[in-house]
């Protein structure tokens, strides 16, 4: 448990083939069901101060309390995911902490000397930010706002995993504007 942000809530894996990764996690590890979005609608995306339009596919499922995120980049937009792939190929790229008070927690982390490097928004009140790992090589830290529809989606995903029977292992992402 982090004394700054509480429990780690998500493990983010960058993978070369998201369909194969979902199949492995659901069949071999029994994790699911997966909620899959072939093109995440990211707004206000910035990496190292520059604006870009990424095309990332994402799948989310829970393994108990912790959410597993699978990410496949679909274009060559600069990102921490692309940097990770260029050095490590695939695997655990980030751990995420969730917050309902994004501004407070972001200000606290910046006050501790953490340096934002990549950020954007997924849905209303669904901001996210990744911090530079120059001071700690390896897994990146993400702060993810879950005060809006994204938080409702994450709850739906966790509840779907409870007692999951292995059927219907890949499901479409619901439209965030309906949550």
mmCIF file with all atom_site columns, C-alpha atoms in Angstrom:
data_model
loop_
_atom_site.group_PDB
_atom_site.id
_atom_site.type_symbol
_atom_site.label_atom_id
_atom_site.label_alt_id
_atom_site.label_comp_id
_atom_site.label_asym_id
_atom_site.label_entity_id
_atom_site.label_seq_id
_atom_site.pdbx_PDB_ins_code
_atom_site.Cartn_x
_atom_site.Cartn_y
_atom_site.Cartn_z
_atom_site.occupancy
_atom_site.B_iso_or_equiv
_atom_site.pdbx_formal_charge
_atom_site.auth_seq_id
_atom_site.auth_comp_id
_atom_site.auth_asym_id
_atom_site.auth_atom_id
_atom_site.pdbx_PDB_model_num
ATOM 1   C CA . UNK A 1 1   ? 0.000   0.000   0.000   1.00 0.00 ? 1   UNK A CA 1
ATOM 2   C CA . UNK A 1 2   ? 1.387   3.371   -0.978  1.00 0.00 ? 2   UNK A CA 1
ATOM 3   C CA . UNK A 1 3   ? 1.236   5.945   1.777   1.00 0.00 ? 3   UNK A CA 1
ATOM 4   C CA . UNK A 1 4   ? 0.741   8.549   -0.968  1.00 0.00 ? 4   UNK A CA 1
ATOM 5   C CA . UNK A 1 5   ? -2.040  6.968   -3.040  1.00 0.00 ? 5   UNK A CA 1
ATOM 6   C CA . UNK A 1 6   ? -3.347  3.799   -1.402  1.00 0.00 ? 6   UNK A CA 1
ATOM 7   C CA . UNK A 1 7   ? -3.445  0.451   -3.141  1.00 0.00 ? 7   UNK A CA 1
ATOM 8   C CA . UNK A 1 8   ? -2.165  -0.275  -6.629  1.00 0.00 ? 8   UNK A CA 1
ATOM 9   C CA . UNK A 1 9   ? -5.364  -0.866  -8.608  1.00 0.00 ? 9   UNK A CA 1
ATOM 10  C CA . UNK A 1 10  ? -4.130  -1.784  -12.093 1.00 0.00 ? 10  UNK A CA 1
ATOM 11  C CA . UNK A 1 11  ? -1.270  -3.613  -13.810 1.00 0.00 ? 11  UNK A CA 1
ATOM 12  C CA . UNK A 1 12  ? -0.725  -2.417  -17.391 1.00 0.00 ? 12  UNK A CA 1
ATOM 13  C CA . UNK A 1 13  ? 0.897   -4.777  -19.902 1.00 0.00 ? 13  UNK A CA 1
ATOM 14  C CA . UNK A 1 14  ? 2.038   -3.645  -23.350 1.00 0.00 ? 14  UNK A CA 1
ATOM 15  C CA . UNK A 1 15  ? 1.592   -6.570  -25.753 1.00 0.00 ? 15  UNK A CA 1
ATOM 16  C CA . UNK A 1 16  ? 2.319   -7.130  -29.459 1.00 0.00 ? 16  UNK A CA 1
ATOM 17  C CA . UNK A 1 17  ? -0.947  -9.058  -30.081 1.00 0.00 ? 17  UNK A CA 1
ATOM 18  C CA . UNK A 1 18  ? -3.861  -8.129  -27.831 1.00 0.00 ? 18  UNK A CA 1
ATOM 19  C CA . UNK A 1 19  ? -6.156  -10.871 -29.127 1.00 0.00 ? 19  UNK A CA 1
ATOM 20  C CA . UNK A 1 20  ? -3.558  -13.541 -28.328 1.00 0.00 ? 20  UNK A CA 1
ATOM 21  C CA . UNK A 1 21  ? -2.927  -11.948 -24.928 1.00 0.00 ? 21  UNK A CA 1
ATOM 22  C CA . UNK A 1 22  ? -6.656  -11.972 -24.044 1.00 0.00 ? 22  UNK A CA 1
ATOM 23  C CA . UNK A 1 23  ? -6.843  -15.613 -25.113 1.00 0.00 ? 23  UNK A CA 1
ATOM 24  C CA . UNK A 1 24  ? -3.834  -16.551 -22.945 1.00 0.00 ? 24  UNK A CA 1
ATOM 25  C CA . UNK A 1 25  ? -5.045  -14.650 -19.885 1.00 0.00 ? 25  UNK A CA 1
ATOM 26  C CA . UNK A 1 26  ? -8.580  -16.066 -20.117 1.00 0.00 ? 26  UNK A CA 1
ATOM 27  C CA . UNK A 1 27  ? -7.788  -19.674 -21.078 1.00 0.00 ? 27  UNK A CA 1
ATOM 28  C CA . UNK A 1 28  ? -4.509  -20.298 -19.297 1.00 0.00 ? 28  UNK A CA 1
ATOM 29  C CA . UNK A 1 29  ? -4.794  -17.986 -16.296 1.00 0.00 ? 29  UNK A CA 1
ATOM 30  C CA . UNK A 1 30  ? -8.597  -17.946 -15.963 1.00 0.00 ? 30  UNK A CA 1
ATOM 31  C CA . UNK A 1 31  ? -8.766  -14.135 -15.869 1.00 0.00 ? 31  UNK A CA 1
ATOM 32  C CA . UNK A 1 32  ? -11.781 -12.496 -17.451 1.00 0.00 ? 32  UNK A CA 1
ATOM 33  C CA . UNK A 1 33  ? -14.064 -11.540 -18.914 1.00 0.00 ? 33  UNK A CA 1
ATOM 34  C CA . UNK A 1 34  ? -12.171 -8.985  -21.001 1.00 0.00 ? 34  UNK A CA 1
ATOM 35  C CA . UNK A 1 35  ? -13.748 -5.715  -22.032 1.00 0.00 ? 35  UNK A CA 1
ATOM 36  C CA . UNK A 1 36  ? -12.106 -4.841  -25.327 1.00 0.00 ? 36  UNK A CA 1
ATOM 37  C CA . UNK A 1 37  ? -11.888 -1.494  -27.100 1.00 0.00 ? 37  UNK A CA 1
ATOM 38  C CA . UNK A 1 38  ? -10.089 -1.641  -30.468 1.00 0.00 ? 38  UNK A CA 1
ATOM 39  C CA . UNK A 1 39  ? -9.559  2.145   -30.491 1.00 0.00 ? 39  UNK A CA 1
ATOM 40  C CA . UNK A 1 40  ? -9.624  3.972   -27.176 1.00 0.00 ? 40  UNK A CA 1
ATOM 41  C CA . UNK A 1 41  ? -11.089 7.482   -27.552 1.00 0.00 ? 41  UNK A CA 1
ATOM 42  C CA . UNK A 1 42  ? -8.263  9.482   -25.954 1.00 0.00 ? 42  UNK A CA 1
ATOM 43  C CA . UNK A 1 43  ? -8.694  13.256  -25.844 1.00 0.00 ? 43  UNK A CA 1
ATOM 44  C CA . UNK A 1 44  ? -6.110  15.919  -25.027 1.00 0.00 ? 44  UNK A CA 1
ATOM 45  C CA . UNK A 1 45  ? -3.261  13.414  -25.339 1.00 0.00 ? 45  UNK A CA 1
ATOM 46  C CA . UNK A 1 46  ? 0.198   14.835  -24.721 1.00 0.00 ? 46  UNK A CA 1
ATOM 47  C CA . UNK A 1 47  ? 3.594   13.178  -24.562 1.00 0.00 ? 47  UNK A CA 1
ATOM 48  C CA . UNK A 1 48  ? 6.658   15.166  -23.495 1.00 0.00 ? 48  UNK A CA 1
ATOM 49  C CA . UNK A 1 49  ? 4.664   18.367  -23.966 1.00 0.00 ? 49  UNK A CA 1
ATOM 50  C CA . UNK A 1 50  ? 3.584   17.625  -27.557 1.00 0.00 ? 50  UNK A CA 1
ATOM 51  C CA . UNK A 1 51  ? 0.072   16.799  -28.750 1.00 0.00 ? 51  UNK A CA 1
ATOM 52  C CA . UNK A 1 52  ? -0.541  13.593  -30.743 1.00 0.00 ? 52  UNK A CA 1
ATOM 53  C CA . UNK A 1 53  ? -3.424  11.342  -31.800 1.00 0.00 ? 53  UNK A CA 1
ATOM 54  C CA . UNK A 1 54  ? -2.666  7.800   -30.608 1.00 0.00 ? 54  UNK A CA 1
ATOM 55  C CA . UNK A 1 55  ? -4.471  4.675   -31.756 1.00 0.00 ? 55  UNK A CA 1
ATOM 56  C CA . UNK A 1 56  ? -4.302  2.153   -28.937 1.00 0.00 ? 56  UNK A CA 1
ATOM 57  C CA . UNK A 1 57  ? -6.344  -0.980  -28.392 1.00 0.00 ? 57  UNK A CA 1
ATOM 58  C CA . UNK A 1 58  ? -7.081  -1.825  -24.765 1.00 0.00 ? 58  UNK A CA 1
ATOM 59  C CA . UNK A 1 59  ? -8.586  -4.803  -22.953 1.00 0.00 ? 59  UNK A CA 1
ATOM 60  C CA . UNK A 1 60  ? -9.505  -4.739  -19.266 1.00 0.00 ? 60  UNK A CA 1
ATOM 61  C CA . UNK A 1 61  ? -10.352 -7.526  -16.806 1.00 0.00 ? 61  UNK A CA 1
ATOM 62  C CA . UNK A 1 62  ? -10.050 -8.041  -13.091 1.00 0.00 ? 62  UNK A CA 1
ATOM 63  C CA . UNK A 1 63  ? -8.100  -10.693 -11.230 1.00 0.00 ? 63  UNK A CA 1
ATOM 64  C CA . UNK A 1 64  ? -9.608  -10.208 -7.803  1.00 0.00 ? 64  UNK A CA 1
ATOM 65  C CA . UNK A 1 65  ? -9.252  -6.633  -6.604  1.00 0.00 ? 65  UNK A CA 1
ATOM 66  C CA . UNK A 1 66  ? -6.625  -5.689  -9.191  1.00 0.00 ? 66  UNK A CA 1
ATOM 67  C CA . UNK A 1 67  ? -7.421  -4.788  -12.769 1.00 0.00 ? 67  UNK A CA 1
ATOM 68  C CA . UNK A 1 68  ? -5.259  -6.063  -15.617 1.00 0.00 ? 68  UNK A CA 1
ATOM 69  C CA . UNK A 1 69  ? -4.915  -3.835  -18.672 1.00 0.00 ? 69  UNK A CA 1
ATOM 70  C CA . UNK A 1 70  ? -3.595  -5.098  -21.996 1.00 0.00 ? 70  UNK A CA 1
ATOM 71  C CA . UNK A 1 71  ? -2.430  -2.404  -24.435 1.00 0.00 ? 71  UNK A CA 1
ATOM 72  C CA . UNK A 1 72  ? -1.484  -2.728  -28.080 1.00 0.00 ? 72  UNK A CA 1
ATOM 73  C CA . UNK A 1 73  ? -0.284  0.336   -29.969 1.00 0.00 ? 73  UNK A CA 1
ATOM 74  C CA . UNK A 1 74  ? -1.740  0.510   -33.469 1.00 0.00 ? 74  UNK A CA 1
ATOM 75  C CA . UNK A 1 75  ? 0.223   3.487   -34.800 1.00 0.00 ? 75  UNK A CA 1
ATOM 76  C CA . UNK A 1 76  ? 3.700   4.911   -34.281 1.00 0.00 ? 76  UNK A CA 1
ATOM 77  C CA . UNK A 1 77  ? 2.684   7.936   -32.211 1.00 0.00 ? 77  UNK A CA 1
ATOM 78  C CA . UNK A 1 78  ? 5.278   8.839   -29.573 1.00 0.00 ? 78  UNK A CA 1
ATOM 79  C CA . UNK A 1 79  ? 4.270   7.412   -26.198 1.00 0.00 ? 79  UNK A CA 1
ATOM 80  C CA . UNK A 1 80  ? 5.645   5.646   -23.166 1.00 0.00 ? 80  UNK A CA 1
ATOM 81  C CA . UNK A 1 81  ? 4.119   2.460   -24.598 1.00 0.00 ? 81  UNK A CA 1
ATOM 82  C CA . UNK A 1 82  ? 6.141   2.824   -27.809 1.00 0.00 ? 82  UNK A CA 1
ATOM 83  C CA . UNK A 1 83  ? 9.296   3.617   -25.821 1.00 0.00 ? 83  UNK A CA 1
ATOM 84  C CA . UNK A 1 84  ? 8.718   0.491   -23.733 1.00 0.00 ? 84  UNK A CA 1
ATOM 85  C CA . UNK A 1 85  ? 8.240   -1.674  -26.826 1.00 0.00 ? 85  UNK A CA 1
ATOM 86  C CA . UNK A 1 86  ? 11.438  -0.332  -28.353 1.00 0.00 ? 86  UNK A CA 1
ATOM 87  C CA . UNK A 1 87  ? 13.462  -1.341  -25.290 1.00 0.00 ? 87  UNK A CA 1
ATOM 88  C CA . UNK A 1 88  ? 11.646  -4.284  -23.720 1.00 0.00 ? 88  UNK A CA 1
ATOM 89  C CA . UNK A 1 89  ? 9.291   -5.661  -26.378 1.00 0.00 ? 89  UNK A CA 1
ATOM 90  C CA . UNK A 1 90  ? 6.321   -6.502  -24.076 1.00 0.00 ? 90  UNK A CA 1
ATOM 91  C CA . UNK A 1 91  ? 5.339   -7.078  -20.465 1.00 0.00 ? 91  UNK A CA 1
ATOM 92  C CA . UNK A 1 92  ? 4.404   -5.060  -17.388 1.00 0.00 ? 92  UNK A CA 1
ATOM 93  C CA . UNK A 1 93  ? 4.770   -1.395  -18.357 1.00 0.00 ? 93  UNK A CA 1
ATOM 94  C CA . UNK A 1 94  ? 2.904   0.449   -15.586 1.00 0.00 ? 94  UNK A CA 1
ATOM 95  C CA . UNK A 1 95  ? 1.083   0.221   -12.298 1.00 0.00 ? 95  UNK A CA 1
ATOM 96  C CA . UNK A 1 96  ? -1.851  2.556   -11.724 1.00 0.00 ? 96  UNK A CA 1
ATOM 97  C CA . UNK A 1 97  ? -3.353  4.206   -8.714  1.00 0.00 ? 97  UNK A CA 1
ATOM 98  C CA . UNK A 1 98  ? -6.960  5.353   -8.960  1.00 0.00 ? 98  UNK A CA 1
ATOM 99  C CA . UNK A 1 99  ? -8.324  8.572   -7.551  1.00 0.00 ? 99  UNK A CA 1
ATOM 100 C CA . UNK A 1 100 ? -11.582 10.457  -7.288  1.00 0.00 ? 100 UNK A CA 1
ATOM 101 C CA . UNK A 1 101 ? -9.674  13.641  -6.369  1.00 0.00 ? 101 UNK A CA 1
ATOM 102 C CA . UNK A 1 102 ? -7.307  13.882  -9.321  1.00 0.00 ? 102 UNK A CA 1
ATOM 103 C CA . UNK A 1 103 ? -6.214  17.496  -8.850  1.00 0.00 ? 103 UNK A CA 1
ATOM 104 C CA . UNK A 1 104 ? -5.338  16.979  -5.184  1.00 0.00 ? 104 UNK A CA 1
ATOM 105 C CA . UNK A 1 105 ? -3.382  13.784  -5.800  1.00 0.00 ? 105 UNK A CA 1
ATOM 106 C CA . UNK A 1 106 ? -1.616  15.167  -8.878  1.00 0.00 ? 106 UNK A CA 1
ATOM 107 C CA . UNK A 1 107 ? -0.554  18.277  -6.931  1.00 0.00 ? 107 UNK A CA 1
ATOM 108 C CA . UNK A 1 108 ? 0.726   16.083  -4.084  1.00 0.00 ? 108 UNK A CA 1
ATOM 109 C CA . UNK A 1 109 ? 2.806   13.933  -6.436  1.00 0.00 ? 109 UNK A CA 1
ATOM 110 C CA . UNK A 1 110 ? 4.243   16.899  -8.321  1.00 0.00 ? 110 UNK A CA 1
ATOM 111 C CA . UNK A 1 111 ? 5.063   18.409  -4.914  1.00 0.00 ? 111 UNK A CA 1
ATOM 112 C CA . UNK A 1 112 ? 7.010   15.237  -4.121  1.00 0.00 ? 112 UNK A CA 1
ATOM 113 C CA . UNK A 1 113 ? 9.088   15.812  -7.275  1.00 0.00 ? 113 UNK A CA 1
ATOM 114 C CA . UNK A 1 114 ? 7.299   13.397  -9.631  1.00 0.00 ? 114 UNK A CA 1
ATOM 115 C CA . UNK A 1 115 ? 7.559   14.554  -13.246 1.00 0.00 ? 115 UNK A CA 1
ATOM 116 C CA . UNK A 1 116 ? 4.535   14.132  -15.560 1.00 0.00 ? 116 UNK A CA 1
ATOM 117 C CA . UNK A 1 117 ? 5.447   12.891  -19.049 1.00 0.00 ? 117 UNK A CA 1
ATOM 118 C CA . UNK A 1 118 ? 2.286   11.482  -20.717 1.00 0.00 ? 118 UNK A CA 1
ATOM 119 C CA . UNK A 1 119 ? -1.353  12.397  -20.162 1.00 0.00 ? 119 UNK A CA 1
ATOM 120 C CA . UNK A 1 120 ? -4.825  12.474  -21.638 1.00 0.00 ? 120 UNK A CA 1
ATOM 121 C CA . UNK A 1 121 ? -8.505  11.865  -20.964 1.00 0.00 ? 121 UNK A CA 1
ATOM 122 C CA . UNK A 1 122 ? -10.821 8.931   -21.536 1.00 0.00 ? 122 UNK A CA 1
ATOM 123 C CA . UNK A 1 123 ? -14.384 10.082  -20.996 1.00 0.00 ? 123 UNK A CA 1
ATOM 124 C CA . UNK A 1 124 ? -15.677 12.789  -18.700 1.00 0.00 ? 124 UNK A CA 1
ATOM 125 C CA . UNK A 1 125 ? -13.657 13.017  -15.465 1.00 0.00 ? 125 UNK A CA 1
ATOM 126 C CA . UNK A 1 126 ? -11.383 10.259  -16.767 1.00 0.00 ? 126 UNK A CA 1
ATOM 127 C CA . UNK A 1 127 ? -8.005  11.994  -16.845 1.00 0.00 ? 127 UNK A CA 1
ATOM 128 C CA . UNK A 1 128 ? -4.785  10.007  -16.599 1.00 0.00 ? 128 UNK A CA 1
ATOM 129 C CA . UNK A 1 129 ? -1.133  10.902  -16.206 1.00 0.00 ? 129 UNK A CA 1
ATOM 130 C CA . UNK A 1 130 ? 2.070   8.887   -16.335 1.00 0.00 ? 130 UNK A CA 1
ATOM 131 C CA . UNK A 1 131 ? 5.229   9.961   -14.565 1.00 0.00 ? 131 UNK A CA 1
ATOM 132 C CA . UNK A 1 132 ? 8.829   9.956   -15.784 1.00 0.00 ? 132 UNK A CA 1
ATOM 133 C CA . UNK A 1 133 ? 10.803  6.967   -14.544 1.00 0.00 ? 133 UNK A CA 1
ATOM 134 C CA . UNK A 1 134 ? 14.235  8.497   -15.063 1.00 0.00 ? 134 UNK A CA 1
ATOM 135 C CA . UNK A 1 135 ? 14.768  8.257   -11.303 1.00 0.00 ? 135 UNK A CA 1
ATOM 136 C CA . UNK A 1 136 ? 13.554  4.635   -11.250 1.00 0.00 ? 136 UNK A CA 1
ATOM 137 C CA . UNK A 1 137 ? 14.135  2.467   -14.297 1.00 0.00 ? 137 UNK A CA 1
ATOM 138 C CA . UNK A 1 138 ? 11.386  -0.044  -14.895 1.00 0.00 ? 138 UNK A CA 1
ATOM 139 C CA . UNK A 1 139 ? 7.681   0.092   -14.274 1.00 0.00 ? 139 UNK A CA 1
ATOM 140 C CA . UNK A 1 140 ? 5.989   3.461   -14.804 1.00 0.00 ? 140 UNK A CA 1
ATOM 141 C CA . UNK A 1 141 ? 3.489   4.959   -12.338 1.00 0.00 ? 141 UNK A CA 1
ATOM 142 C CA . UNK A 1 142 ? 0.075   6.123   -13.596 1.00 0.00 ? 142 UNK A CA 1
ATOM 143 C CA . UNK A 1 143 ? -2.488  8.215   -11.746 1.00 0.00 ? 143 UNK A CA 1
ATOM 144 C CA . UNK A 1 144 ? -5.969  7.565   -13.156 1.00 0.00 ? 144 UNK A CA 1
ATOM 145 C CA . UNK A 1 145 ? -9.102  9.562   -12.393 1.00 0.00 ? 145 UNK A CA 1
ATOM 146 C CA . UNK A 1 146 ? -12.131 7.337   -11.777 1.00 0.00 ? 146 UNK A CA 1
ATOM 147 C CA . UNK A 1 147 ? -14.692 9.944   -10.709 1.00 0.00 ? 147 UNK A CA 1
ATOM 148 C CA . UNK A 1 148 ? -16.813 9.768   -13.871 1.00 0.00 ? 148 UNK A CA 1
ATOM 149 C CA . UNK A 1 149 ? -17.984 7.129   -16.350 1.00 0.00 ? 149 UNK A CA 1
ATOM 150 C CA . UNK A 1 150 ? -14.557 5.439   -16.404 1.00 0.00 ? 150 UNK A CA 1
ATOM 151 C CA . UNK A 1 151 ? -15.012 4.662   -12.702 1.00 0.00 ? 151 UNK A CA 1
ATOM 152 C CA . UNK A 1 152 ? -18.423 3.132   -13.432 1.00 0.00 ? 152 UNK A CA 1
ATOM 153 C CA . UNK A 1 153 ? -16.867 1.055   -16.218 1.00 0.00 ? 153 UNK A CA 1
ATOM 154 C CA . UNK A 1 154 ? -14.146 -0.186  -13.878 1.00 0.00 ? 154 UNK A CA 1
ATOM 155 C CA . UNK A 1 155 ? -16.809 -1.218  -11.331 1.00 0.00 ? 155 UNK A CA 1
ATOM 156 C CA . UNK A 1 156 ? -18.762 -3.071  -14.049 1.00 0.00 ? 156 UNK A CA 1
ATOM 157 C CA . UNK A 1 157 ? -15.569 -4.914  -15.087 1.00 0.00 ? 157 UNK A CA 1
ATOM 158 C CA . UNK A 1 158 ? -14.743 -5.926  -11.503 1.00 0.00 ? 158 UNK A CA 1
ATOM 159 C CA . UNK A 1 159 ? -18.299 -7.149  -10.873 1.00 0.00 ? 159 UNK A CA 1
ATOM 160 C CA . UNK A 1 160 ? -18.305 -9.161  -14.123 1.00 0.00 ? 160 UNK A CA 1
ATOM 161 C CA . UNK A 1 161 ? -15.154 -10.970 -12.996 1.00 0.00 ? 161 UNK A CA 1
ATOM 162 C CA . UNK A 1 162 ? -16.691 -12.110 -9.714  1.00 0.00 ? 162 UNK A CA 1
ATOM 163 C CA . UNK A 1 163 ? -17.742 -15.708 -10.243 1.00 0.00 ? 163 UNK A CA 1
ATOM 164 C CA . UNK A 1 164 ? -16.980 -15.547 -13.981 1.00 0.00 ? 164 UNK A CA 1
ATOM 165 C CA . UNK A 1 165 ? -17.598 -19.002 -15.504 1.00 0.00 ? 165 UNK A CA 1
ATOM 166 C CA . UNK A 1 166 ? -15.230 -18.687 -18.482 1.00 0.00 ? 166 UNK A CA 1
ATOM 167 C CA . UNK A 1 167 ? -18.005 -18.029 -20.990 1.00 0.00 ? 167 UNK A CA 1
ATOM 168 C CA . UNK A 1 168 ? -18.060 -15.009 -23.279 1.00 0.00 ? 168 UNK A CA 1
ATOM 169 C CA . UNK A 1 169 ? -14.388 -14.182 -22.541 1.00 0.00 ? 169 UNK A CA 1
ATOM 170 C CA . UNK A 1 170 ? -14.202 -11.049 -24.743 1.00 0.00 ? 170 UNK A CA 1
ATOM 171 C CA . UNK A 1 171 ? -16.877 -8.370  -24.553 1.00 0.00 ? 171 UNK A CA 1
ATOM 172 C CA . UNK A 1 172 ? -17.147 -4.943  -26.161 1.00 0.00 ? 172 UNK A CA 1
ATOM 173 C CA . UNK A 1 173 ? -16.455 -1.799  -24.180 1.00 0.00 ? 173 UNK A CA 1
ATOM 174 C CA . UNK A 1 174 ? -19.688 -0.002  -23.393 1.00 0.00 ? 174 UNK A CA 1
ATOM 175 C CA . UNK A 1 175 ? -20.047 3.549   -24.658 1.00 0.00 ? 175 UNK A CA 1
ATOM 176 C CA . UNK A 1 176 ? -18.745 5.706   -21.786 1.00 0.00 ? 176 UNK A CA 1
ATOM 177 C CA . UNK A 1 177 ? -21.332 8.387   -22.524 1.00 0.00 ? 177 UNK A CA 1
ATOM 178 C CA . UNK A 1 178 ? -24.064 5.902   -21.488 1.00 0.00 ? 178 UNK A CA 1
ATOM 179 C CA . UNK A 1 179 ? -22.577 5.163   -18.064 1.00 0.00 ? 179 UNK A CA 1
#
